[in-house]
Coordinates of C-alpha atoms in Angstrom, one line a residue:
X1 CA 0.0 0.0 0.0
X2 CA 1.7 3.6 -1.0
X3 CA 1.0 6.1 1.2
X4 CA 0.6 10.2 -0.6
X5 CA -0.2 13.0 1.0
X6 CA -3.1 14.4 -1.0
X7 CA -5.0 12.1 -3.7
X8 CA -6.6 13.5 -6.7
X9 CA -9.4 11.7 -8.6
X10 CA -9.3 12.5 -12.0
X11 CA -7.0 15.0 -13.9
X12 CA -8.9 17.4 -15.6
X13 CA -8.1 21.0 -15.4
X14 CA -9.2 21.7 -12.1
X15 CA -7.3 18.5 -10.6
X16 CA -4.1 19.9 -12.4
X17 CA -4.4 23.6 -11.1
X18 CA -5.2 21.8 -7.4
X19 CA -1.9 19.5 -8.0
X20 CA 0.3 22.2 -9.0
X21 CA -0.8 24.6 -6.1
X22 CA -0.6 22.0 -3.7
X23 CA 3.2 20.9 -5.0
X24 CA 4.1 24.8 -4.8
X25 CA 4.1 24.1 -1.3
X26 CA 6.0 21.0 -1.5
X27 CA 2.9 18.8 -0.7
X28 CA 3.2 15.3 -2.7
X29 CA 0.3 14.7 -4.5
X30 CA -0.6 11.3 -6.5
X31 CA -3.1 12.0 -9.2
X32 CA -5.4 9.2 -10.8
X33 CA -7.0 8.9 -14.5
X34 CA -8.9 6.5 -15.8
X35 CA -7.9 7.9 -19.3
X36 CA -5.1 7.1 -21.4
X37 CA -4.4 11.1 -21.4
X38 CA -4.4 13.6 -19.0
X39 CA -6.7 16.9 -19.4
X40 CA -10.4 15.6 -19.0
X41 CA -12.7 17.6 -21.5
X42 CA -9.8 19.7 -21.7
X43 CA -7.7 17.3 -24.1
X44 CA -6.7 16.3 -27.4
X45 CA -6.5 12.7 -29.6
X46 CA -5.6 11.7 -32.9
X47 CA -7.2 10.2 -36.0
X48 CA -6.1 10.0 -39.4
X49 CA -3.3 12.2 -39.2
X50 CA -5.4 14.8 -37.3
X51 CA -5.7 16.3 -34.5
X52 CA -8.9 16.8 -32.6
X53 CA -10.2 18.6 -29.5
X54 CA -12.0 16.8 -26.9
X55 CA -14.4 20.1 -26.8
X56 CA -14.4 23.2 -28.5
X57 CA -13.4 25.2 -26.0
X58 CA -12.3 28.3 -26.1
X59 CA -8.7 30.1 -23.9
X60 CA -9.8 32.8 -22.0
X61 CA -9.1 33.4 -18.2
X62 CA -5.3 34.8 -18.5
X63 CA -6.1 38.5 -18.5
X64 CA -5.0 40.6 -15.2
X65 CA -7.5 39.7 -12.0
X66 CA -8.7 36.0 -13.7
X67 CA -7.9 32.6 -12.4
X68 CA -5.6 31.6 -15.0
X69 CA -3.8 34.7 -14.7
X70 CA -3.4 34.7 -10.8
X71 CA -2.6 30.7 -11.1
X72 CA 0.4 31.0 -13.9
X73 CA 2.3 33.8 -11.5
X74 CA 1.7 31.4 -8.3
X75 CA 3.4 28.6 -10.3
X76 CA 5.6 30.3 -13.0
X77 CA 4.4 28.3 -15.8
X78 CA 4.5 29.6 -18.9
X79 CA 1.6 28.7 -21.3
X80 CA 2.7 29.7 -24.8
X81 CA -0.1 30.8 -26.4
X82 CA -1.9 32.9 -29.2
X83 CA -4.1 36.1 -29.0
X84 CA -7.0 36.0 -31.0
X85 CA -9.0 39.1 -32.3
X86 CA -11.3 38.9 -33.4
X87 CA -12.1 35.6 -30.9
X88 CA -15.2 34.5 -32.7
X89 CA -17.6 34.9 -35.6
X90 CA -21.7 34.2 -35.2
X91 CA -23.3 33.1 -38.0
X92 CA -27.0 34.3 -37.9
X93 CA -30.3 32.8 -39.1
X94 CA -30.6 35.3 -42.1
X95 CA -26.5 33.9 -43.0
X96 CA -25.7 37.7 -42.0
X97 CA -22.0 37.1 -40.1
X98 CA -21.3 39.7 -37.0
X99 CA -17.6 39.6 -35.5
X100 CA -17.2 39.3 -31.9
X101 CA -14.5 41.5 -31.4
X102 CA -12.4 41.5 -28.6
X103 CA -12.5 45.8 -27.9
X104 CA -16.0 46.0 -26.4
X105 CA -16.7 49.6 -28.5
X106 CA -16.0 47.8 -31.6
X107 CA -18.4 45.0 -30.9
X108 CA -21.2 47.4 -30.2
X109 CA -20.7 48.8 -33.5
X110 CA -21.3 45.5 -34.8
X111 CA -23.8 45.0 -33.4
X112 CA -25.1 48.4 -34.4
X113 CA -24.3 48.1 -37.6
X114 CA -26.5 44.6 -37.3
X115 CA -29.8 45.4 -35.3
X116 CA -29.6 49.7 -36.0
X117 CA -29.1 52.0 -33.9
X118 CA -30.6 51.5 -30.4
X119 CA -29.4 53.4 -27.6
X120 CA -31.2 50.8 -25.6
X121 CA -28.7 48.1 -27.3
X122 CA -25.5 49.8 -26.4
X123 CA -26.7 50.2 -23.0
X124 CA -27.3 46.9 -22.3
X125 CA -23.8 46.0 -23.5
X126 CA -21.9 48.7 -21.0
X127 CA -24.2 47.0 -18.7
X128 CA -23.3 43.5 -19.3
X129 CA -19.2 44.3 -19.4
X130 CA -19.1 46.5 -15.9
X131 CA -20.7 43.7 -14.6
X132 CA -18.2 41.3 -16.2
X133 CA -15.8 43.1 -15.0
X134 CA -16.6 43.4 -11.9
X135 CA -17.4 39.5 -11.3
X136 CA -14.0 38.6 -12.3
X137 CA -12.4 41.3 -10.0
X138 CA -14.7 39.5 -6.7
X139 CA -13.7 36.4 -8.0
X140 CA -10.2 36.9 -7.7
X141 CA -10.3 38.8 -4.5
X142 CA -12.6 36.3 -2.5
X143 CA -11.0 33.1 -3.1
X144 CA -12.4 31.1 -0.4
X145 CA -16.3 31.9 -1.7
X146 CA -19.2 30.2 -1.4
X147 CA -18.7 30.3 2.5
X148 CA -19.6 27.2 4.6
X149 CA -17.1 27.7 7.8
X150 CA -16.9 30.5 9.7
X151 CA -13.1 31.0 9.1
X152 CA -14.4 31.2 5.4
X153 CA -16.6 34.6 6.4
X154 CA -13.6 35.9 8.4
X155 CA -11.6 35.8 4.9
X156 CA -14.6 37.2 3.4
X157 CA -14.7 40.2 5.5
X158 CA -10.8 40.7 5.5
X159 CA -10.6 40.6 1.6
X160 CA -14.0 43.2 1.7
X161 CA -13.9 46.0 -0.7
X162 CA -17.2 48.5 -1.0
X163 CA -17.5 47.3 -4.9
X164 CA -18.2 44.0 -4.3
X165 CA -21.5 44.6 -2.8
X166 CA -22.7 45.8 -6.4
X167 CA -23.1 42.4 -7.5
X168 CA -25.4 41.2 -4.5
X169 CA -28.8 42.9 -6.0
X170 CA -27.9 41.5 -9.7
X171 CA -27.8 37.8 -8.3
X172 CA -31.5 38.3 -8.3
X173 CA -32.3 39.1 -11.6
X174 CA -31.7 36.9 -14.7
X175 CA -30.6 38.2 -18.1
X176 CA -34.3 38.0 -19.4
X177 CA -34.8 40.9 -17.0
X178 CA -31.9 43.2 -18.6
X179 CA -33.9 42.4 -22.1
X180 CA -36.9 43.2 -20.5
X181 CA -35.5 46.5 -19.0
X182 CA -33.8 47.6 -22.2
X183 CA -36.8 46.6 -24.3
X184 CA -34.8 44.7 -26.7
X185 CA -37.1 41.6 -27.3
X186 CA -38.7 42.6 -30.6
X187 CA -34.8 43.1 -32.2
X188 CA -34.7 40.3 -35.1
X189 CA -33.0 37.3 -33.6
X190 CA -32.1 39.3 -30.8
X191 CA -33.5 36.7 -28.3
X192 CA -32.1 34.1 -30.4
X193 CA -28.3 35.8 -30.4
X194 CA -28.1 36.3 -26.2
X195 CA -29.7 32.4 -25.8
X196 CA -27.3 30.4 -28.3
X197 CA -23.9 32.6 -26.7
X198 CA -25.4 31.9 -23.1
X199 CA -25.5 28.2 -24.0
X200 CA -21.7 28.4 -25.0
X201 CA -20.5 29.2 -21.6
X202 CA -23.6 28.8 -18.8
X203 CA -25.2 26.1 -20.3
X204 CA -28.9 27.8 -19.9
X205 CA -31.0 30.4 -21.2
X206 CA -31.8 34.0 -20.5
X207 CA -34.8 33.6 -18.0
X208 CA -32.5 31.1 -16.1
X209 CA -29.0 32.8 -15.8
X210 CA -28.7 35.2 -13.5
X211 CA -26.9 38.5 -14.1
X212 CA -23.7 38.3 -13.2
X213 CA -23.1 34.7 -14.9
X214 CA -24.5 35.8 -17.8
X215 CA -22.3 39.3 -17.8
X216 CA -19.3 37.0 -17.6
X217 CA -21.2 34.7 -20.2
X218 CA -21.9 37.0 -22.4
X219 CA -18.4 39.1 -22.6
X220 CA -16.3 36.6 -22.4
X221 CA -15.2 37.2 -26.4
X222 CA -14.5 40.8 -25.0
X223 CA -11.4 39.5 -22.7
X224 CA -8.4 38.2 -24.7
X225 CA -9.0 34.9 -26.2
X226 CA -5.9 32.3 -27.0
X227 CA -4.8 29.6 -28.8
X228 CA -2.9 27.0 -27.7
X229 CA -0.6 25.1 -30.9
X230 CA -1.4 21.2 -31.0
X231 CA -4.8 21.6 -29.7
X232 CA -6.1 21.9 -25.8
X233 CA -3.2 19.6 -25.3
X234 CA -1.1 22.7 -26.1
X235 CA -2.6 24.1 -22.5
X236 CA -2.4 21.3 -20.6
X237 CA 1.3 20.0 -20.9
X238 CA 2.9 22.6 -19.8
X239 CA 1.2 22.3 -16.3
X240 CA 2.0 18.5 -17.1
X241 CA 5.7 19.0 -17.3
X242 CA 5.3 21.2 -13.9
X243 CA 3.8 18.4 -12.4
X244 CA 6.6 16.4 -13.5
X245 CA 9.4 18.5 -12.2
X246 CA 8.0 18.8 -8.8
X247 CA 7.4 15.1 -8.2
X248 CA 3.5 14.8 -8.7
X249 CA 2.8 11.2 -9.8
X250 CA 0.1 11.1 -13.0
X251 CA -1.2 7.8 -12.8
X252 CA -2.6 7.3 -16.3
X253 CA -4.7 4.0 -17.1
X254 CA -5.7 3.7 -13.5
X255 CA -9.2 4.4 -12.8
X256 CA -10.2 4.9 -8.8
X257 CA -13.1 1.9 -8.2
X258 CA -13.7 3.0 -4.7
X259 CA -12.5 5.5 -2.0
X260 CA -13.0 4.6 1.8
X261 CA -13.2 6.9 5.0
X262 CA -10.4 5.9 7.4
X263 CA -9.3 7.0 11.0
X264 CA -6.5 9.3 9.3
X265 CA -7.8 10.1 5.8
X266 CA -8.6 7.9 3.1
X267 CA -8.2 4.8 1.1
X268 CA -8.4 5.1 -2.8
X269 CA -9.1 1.4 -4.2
X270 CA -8.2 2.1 -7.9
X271 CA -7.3 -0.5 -10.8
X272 CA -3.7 -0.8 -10.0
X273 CA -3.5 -0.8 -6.3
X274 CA -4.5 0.7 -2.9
X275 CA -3.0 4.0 -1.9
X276 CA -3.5 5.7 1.5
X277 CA -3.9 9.1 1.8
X278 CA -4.3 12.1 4.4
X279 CA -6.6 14.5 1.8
X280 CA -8.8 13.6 -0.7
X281 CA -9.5 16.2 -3.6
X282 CA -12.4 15.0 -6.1
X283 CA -11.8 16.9 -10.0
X284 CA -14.6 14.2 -11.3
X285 CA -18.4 15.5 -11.6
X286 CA -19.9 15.4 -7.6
X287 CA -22.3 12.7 -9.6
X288 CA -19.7 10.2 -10.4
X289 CA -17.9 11.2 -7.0
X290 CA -20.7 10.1 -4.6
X291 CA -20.6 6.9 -6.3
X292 CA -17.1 6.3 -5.4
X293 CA -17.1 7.2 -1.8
X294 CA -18.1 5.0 0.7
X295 CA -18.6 7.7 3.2
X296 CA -21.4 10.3 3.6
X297 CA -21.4 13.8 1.6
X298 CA -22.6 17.1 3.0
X299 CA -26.3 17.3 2.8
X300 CA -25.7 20.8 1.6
X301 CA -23.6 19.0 -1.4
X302 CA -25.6 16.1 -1.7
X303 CA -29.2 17.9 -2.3
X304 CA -27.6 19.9 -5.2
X305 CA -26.7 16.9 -7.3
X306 CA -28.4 17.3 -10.5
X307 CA -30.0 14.7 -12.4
X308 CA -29.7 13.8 -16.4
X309 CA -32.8 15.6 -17.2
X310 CA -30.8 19.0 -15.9
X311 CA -27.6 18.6 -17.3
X312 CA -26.2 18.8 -21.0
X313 CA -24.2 16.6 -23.4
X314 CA -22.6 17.0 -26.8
X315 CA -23.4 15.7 -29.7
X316 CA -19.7 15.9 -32.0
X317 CA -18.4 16.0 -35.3
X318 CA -14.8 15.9 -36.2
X319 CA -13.8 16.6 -39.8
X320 CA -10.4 16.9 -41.7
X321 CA -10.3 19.1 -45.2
X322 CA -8.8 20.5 -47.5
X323 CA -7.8 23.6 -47.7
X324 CA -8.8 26.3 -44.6
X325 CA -11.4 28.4 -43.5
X326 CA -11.8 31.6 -45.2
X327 CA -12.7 33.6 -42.5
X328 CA -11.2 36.4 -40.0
X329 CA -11.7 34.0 -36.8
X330 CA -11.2 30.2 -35.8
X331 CA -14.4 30.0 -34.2
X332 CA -17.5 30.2 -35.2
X333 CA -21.2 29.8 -33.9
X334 CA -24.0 28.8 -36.5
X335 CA -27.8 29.9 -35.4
X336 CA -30.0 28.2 -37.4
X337 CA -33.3 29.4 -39.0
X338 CA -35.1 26.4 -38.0
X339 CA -34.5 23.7 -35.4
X340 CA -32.2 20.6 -36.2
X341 CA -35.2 18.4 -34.3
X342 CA -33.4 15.3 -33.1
X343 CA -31.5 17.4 -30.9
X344 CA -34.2 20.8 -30.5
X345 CA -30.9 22.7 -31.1
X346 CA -31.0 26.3 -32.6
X347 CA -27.2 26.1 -33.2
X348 CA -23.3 24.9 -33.2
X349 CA -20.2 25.7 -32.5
X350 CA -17.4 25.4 -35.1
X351 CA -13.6 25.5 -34.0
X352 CA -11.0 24.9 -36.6
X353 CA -7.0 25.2 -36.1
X354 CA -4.7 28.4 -36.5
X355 CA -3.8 28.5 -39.9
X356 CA 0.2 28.9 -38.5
X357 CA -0.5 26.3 -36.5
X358 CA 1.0 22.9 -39.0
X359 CA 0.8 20.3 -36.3
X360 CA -2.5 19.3 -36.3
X361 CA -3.6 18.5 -40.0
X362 CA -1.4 17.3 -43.0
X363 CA 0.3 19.8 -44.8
X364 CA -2.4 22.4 -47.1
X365 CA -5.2 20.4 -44.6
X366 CA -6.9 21.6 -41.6
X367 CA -9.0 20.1 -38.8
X368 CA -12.4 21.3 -37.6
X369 CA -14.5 20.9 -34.1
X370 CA -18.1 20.7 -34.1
X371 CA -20.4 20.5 -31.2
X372 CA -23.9 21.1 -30.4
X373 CA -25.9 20.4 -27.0
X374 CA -27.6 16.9 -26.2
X375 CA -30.4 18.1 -23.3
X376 CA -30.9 15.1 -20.9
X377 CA -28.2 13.0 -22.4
X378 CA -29.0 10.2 -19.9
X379 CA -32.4 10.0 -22.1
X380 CA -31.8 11.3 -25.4
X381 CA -31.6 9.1 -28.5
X382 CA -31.4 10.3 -31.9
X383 CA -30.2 9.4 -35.8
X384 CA -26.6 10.7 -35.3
X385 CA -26.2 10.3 -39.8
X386 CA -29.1 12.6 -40.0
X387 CA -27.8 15.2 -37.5
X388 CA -24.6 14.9 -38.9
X389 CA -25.9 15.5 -42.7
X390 CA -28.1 18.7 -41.7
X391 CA -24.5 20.3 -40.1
X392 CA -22.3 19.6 -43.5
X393 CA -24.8 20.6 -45.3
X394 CA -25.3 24.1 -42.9
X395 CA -21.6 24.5 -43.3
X396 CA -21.3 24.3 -47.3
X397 CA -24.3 26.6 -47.9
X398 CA -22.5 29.2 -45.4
X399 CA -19.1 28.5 -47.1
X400 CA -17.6 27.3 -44.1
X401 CA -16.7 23.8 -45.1
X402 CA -17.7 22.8 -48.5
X403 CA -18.7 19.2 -48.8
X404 CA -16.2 18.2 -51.4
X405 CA -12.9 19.3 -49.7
X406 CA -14.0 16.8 -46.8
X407 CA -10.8 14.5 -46.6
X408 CA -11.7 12.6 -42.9
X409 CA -15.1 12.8 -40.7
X410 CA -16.1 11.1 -37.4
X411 CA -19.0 11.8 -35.2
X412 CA -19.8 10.9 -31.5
X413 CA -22.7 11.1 -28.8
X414 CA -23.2 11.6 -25.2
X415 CA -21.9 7.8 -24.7
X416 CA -18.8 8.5 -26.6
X417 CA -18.5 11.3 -24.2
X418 CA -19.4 8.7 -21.2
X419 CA -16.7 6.4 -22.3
X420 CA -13.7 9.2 -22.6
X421 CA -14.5 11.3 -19.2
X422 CA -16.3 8.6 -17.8
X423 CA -19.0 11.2 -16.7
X424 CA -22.3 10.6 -15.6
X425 CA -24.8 10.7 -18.8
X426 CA -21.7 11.8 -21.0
X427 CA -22.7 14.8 -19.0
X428 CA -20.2 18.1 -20.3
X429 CA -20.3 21.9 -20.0
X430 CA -20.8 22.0 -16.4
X431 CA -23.7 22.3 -14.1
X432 CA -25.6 24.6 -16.1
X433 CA -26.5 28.1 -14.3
X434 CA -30.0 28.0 -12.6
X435 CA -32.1 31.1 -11.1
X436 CA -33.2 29.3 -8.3
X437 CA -29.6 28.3 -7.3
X438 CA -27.8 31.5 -6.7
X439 CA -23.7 31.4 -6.1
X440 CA -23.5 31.0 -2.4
X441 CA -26.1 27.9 -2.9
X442 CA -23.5 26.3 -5.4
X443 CA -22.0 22.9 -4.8
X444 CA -19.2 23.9 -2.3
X445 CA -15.5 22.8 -2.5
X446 CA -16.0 20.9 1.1
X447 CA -16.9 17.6 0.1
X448 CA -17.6 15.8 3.8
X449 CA -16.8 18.6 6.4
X450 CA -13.2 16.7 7.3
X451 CA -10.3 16.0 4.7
X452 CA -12.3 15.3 1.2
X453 CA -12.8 18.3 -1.3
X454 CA -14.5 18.7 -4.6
X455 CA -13.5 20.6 -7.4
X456 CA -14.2 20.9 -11.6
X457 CA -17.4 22.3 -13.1
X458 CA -20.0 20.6 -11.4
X459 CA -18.9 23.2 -8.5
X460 CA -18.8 26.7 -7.6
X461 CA -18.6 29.0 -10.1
X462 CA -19.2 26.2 -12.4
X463 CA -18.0 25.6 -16.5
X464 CA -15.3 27.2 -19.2
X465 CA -11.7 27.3 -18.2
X466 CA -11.8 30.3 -15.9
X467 CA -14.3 28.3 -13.7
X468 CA -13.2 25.3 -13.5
X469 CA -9.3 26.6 -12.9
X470 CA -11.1 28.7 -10.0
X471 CA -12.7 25.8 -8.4
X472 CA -9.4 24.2 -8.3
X473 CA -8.1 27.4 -6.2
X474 CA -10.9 27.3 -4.3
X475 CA -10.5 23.4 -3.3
X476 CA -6.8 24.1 -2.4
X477 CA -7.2 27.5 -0.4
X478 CA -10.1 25.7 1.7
X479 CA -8.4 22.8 2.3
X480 CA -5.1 25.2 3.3
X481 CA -7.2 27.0 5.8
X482 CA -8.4 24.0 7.6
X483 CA -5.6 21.8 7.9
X484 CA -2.4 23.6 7.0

């Protein structure tokens, strides 16, 4: 039996920011993946001499005040990445393209430009980036939020700052509400533009995000967006090789079957052996971790776990072609004018390499990410051909991908999904954002109330890279302030 300080289930990116924190402080840390790669839904694999991302996910969170910012100068690693401007491209119903630019004054006079001129509509926007801005700067300050010890509302009121208490009447009100106020719901596919880019990055809609997630939502093209060369991969290994250098053992290949409460800490039964530890920190969805632990969860926890008819998958396409996308970004959301009906989906997202970037297709080729949501994965079935058929074809009328330069394609459902993460339903995104669930009622980084913790995007603050590297700070600082 090995004996490690702190175990880690899973190693998506939360589990990686949590084990490079912890080995900052010279903690050893043995990490376990049921995967044959590291990086979760934040990953990469290969087909056919390309390339693919697990997801389609886009690099943001490195700009001054954000997580990945705060956690690259607490570890020194240097992620070598690309800017994008602009970071995306939407697609709309009438096949009308508006650029997301990064500078928030020239994206209102796209959007201008798009829907006339509507002093309503620009206010909105100012609205909706002051209080992105101001979301980011409380996240960073109040690390050890949602509270659920007292020593958690001592840090609270020690990192206090009279601006944060701005955001504490906006929790209330959802981003239906800001429509409402503005009087912006009869704009042509107004409505249909705020849902499908809320989707992206809270997994919900207008009348169920609440303000301030759906300010970040919303904005986050207006923060600067990155590339990483050889895929998501390109993210993850250099906190991989940090790992490495500071002794952190990646178990790959070695999936945890059971973990058991013990006098001193825990035992983690996994396919290769037992291994005892002192701290237990859970990067897997609270879903699949409840069914690994022997040993009770918080109530508070527990009562929050949401079931498959909550929750999102993806339904995936990966294709290969010739040639490369004529267009100023490298992602790209279609609406459509009419539902694809297997899925009820009004859109997808479309992510295709950096054209300098020659690693991840054959030379004069390029590789392209396609996802769209799968509500209630656990009970969805559909005719993945058909689905699959209605987005080519989407894509060659728009000039995206014409059908003929299509050198490769694969597709995948929610079980593909369920069989790579290992995730309950093939659940991804995150716990979408619900009204009814406000921030402080989130699933909190104290898994038991002793020495277990819970990070990834089925936590507080929940999905997209700037979360989910934030839950991972949370996990560590908690656990810090209660046993260190």
């Amino acid at each position: 039996m090995k004996n490690t300080d702190v175990a880690i289930v899973g190693s998506g990116l939360s589990s990686l920011v949590s084990a490079a924190l912890l080995a900052t402080e010279g903690v050893k840390v043995s990490i376990f993946e049921q995967n044959y790669l590291p990086g979760g839904c934040t990953s990469s694999y290969w087909r056919k001499g390309y390339t693919f991302d697990s997801g389609a996910t886009t690099i943001v969170g490195f700009d001054d005040g954000m997580p990945m910012k705060i956690f690259s100068e607490k570890t020194g690693i240097d992620f070598k990445l690309r800017k994008l401007d602009p970071p995306m491209q939407v697609h709309m119903p009438d096949k009308k393209v508006l650029t997301r630019y990064n500078d928030i004054n020239k994206w209102m006079a796209e959007a201008k430009n798009y829907w006339g001129s509507n002093e309503d509509l620009r206010k909105f926007w100012e609205e909706m980036y002051k209080v992105s801005k101001d979301v980011w700067k409380v996240s960073g300050q109040q690390i050890q939020f949602p509270p659920s010890k007292t020593k958690d509302l001592l840090s609270l009121i020690k990192n206090f700052q009279p601006g944060q208490l701005k955001l504490v009447p906006a929790v209330f009100k959802n981003v239906q509400n800001e429509i409402d106020n503005y009087q912006l719901n009869d704009l042509t596919h107004f409505k249909q533009f705020i849902n499908e880019q809320l989707l992206i990055s809270a997994q919900n809609f207008a009348e169920e995000v609440n303000k301030p997630f759906g300010a970040a939502a919303l904005c986050y093209t207006n923060y600067t967006n990155y590339y990483a060369d050889g895929g998501l991969m390109g993210l993850i290994q250099p906190i991989i090789d940090y790992l490495e250098e500071n002794g952190v053992e990646l178990m790959l290949r070695n999936p945890v079957e059971n973990i058991v409460k013990t006098k001193n800490g825990y035992e983690i039964i996994s396919k290769n052996g037992v291994f005892r530890s002192k701290y237990l920190i859970s990067g897997v969805p609270v879903n699949n971790t409840v069914q690994l632990c022997d040993f009770e969860i918080r109530k508070s926890n527990n009562s929050k776990i949401l079931p498959s008819e909550k929750l999102y998958s993806a339904f995936q396409i990966g294709i290969g072609f010739k040639g490369k996308l004529d267009f100023r970004a490298i992602h790209h959301q279609i609406l459509l004018d009419g539902k694809i009906p297997e899925l009820d989906a009004e859109s997808f997202f479309l992510s295709v390499n950096h054209p300098e970037d020659k690693s991840r297709a054959p030379e004069d080729h390029s590789v392209a990410n396609i996802s769209m949501h799968i509500r209630n994965p656990g009970n969805t079935r559909f005719d993945k051909e058909a689905v699959a058929k209605r987005v080519l074809k989407e894509l060659d009328e728009r000039n995206l991908i014409k059908r003929d330069s299509v050198d490769y394609l694969h597709s995948s459902t929610q079980f593909s999904w369920e069989k790579w993460t290992n995730r309950a339903f093939g659940f991804v995104g995150g716990y979408p954002q619900y009204h009814s669930i406000k921030p402080w009622q989130m699933i909190d980084a104290r898994m038991d109330g002793d020495k277990a913790y819970q990070c990834g995007d089925s936590t507080y603050p929940g999905q997209g890279i700037p979360g989910v590297a934030l839950s991972g700070m949370i996990a560590v600082e908690k656990l810090k302030a209660d046993w260190f």
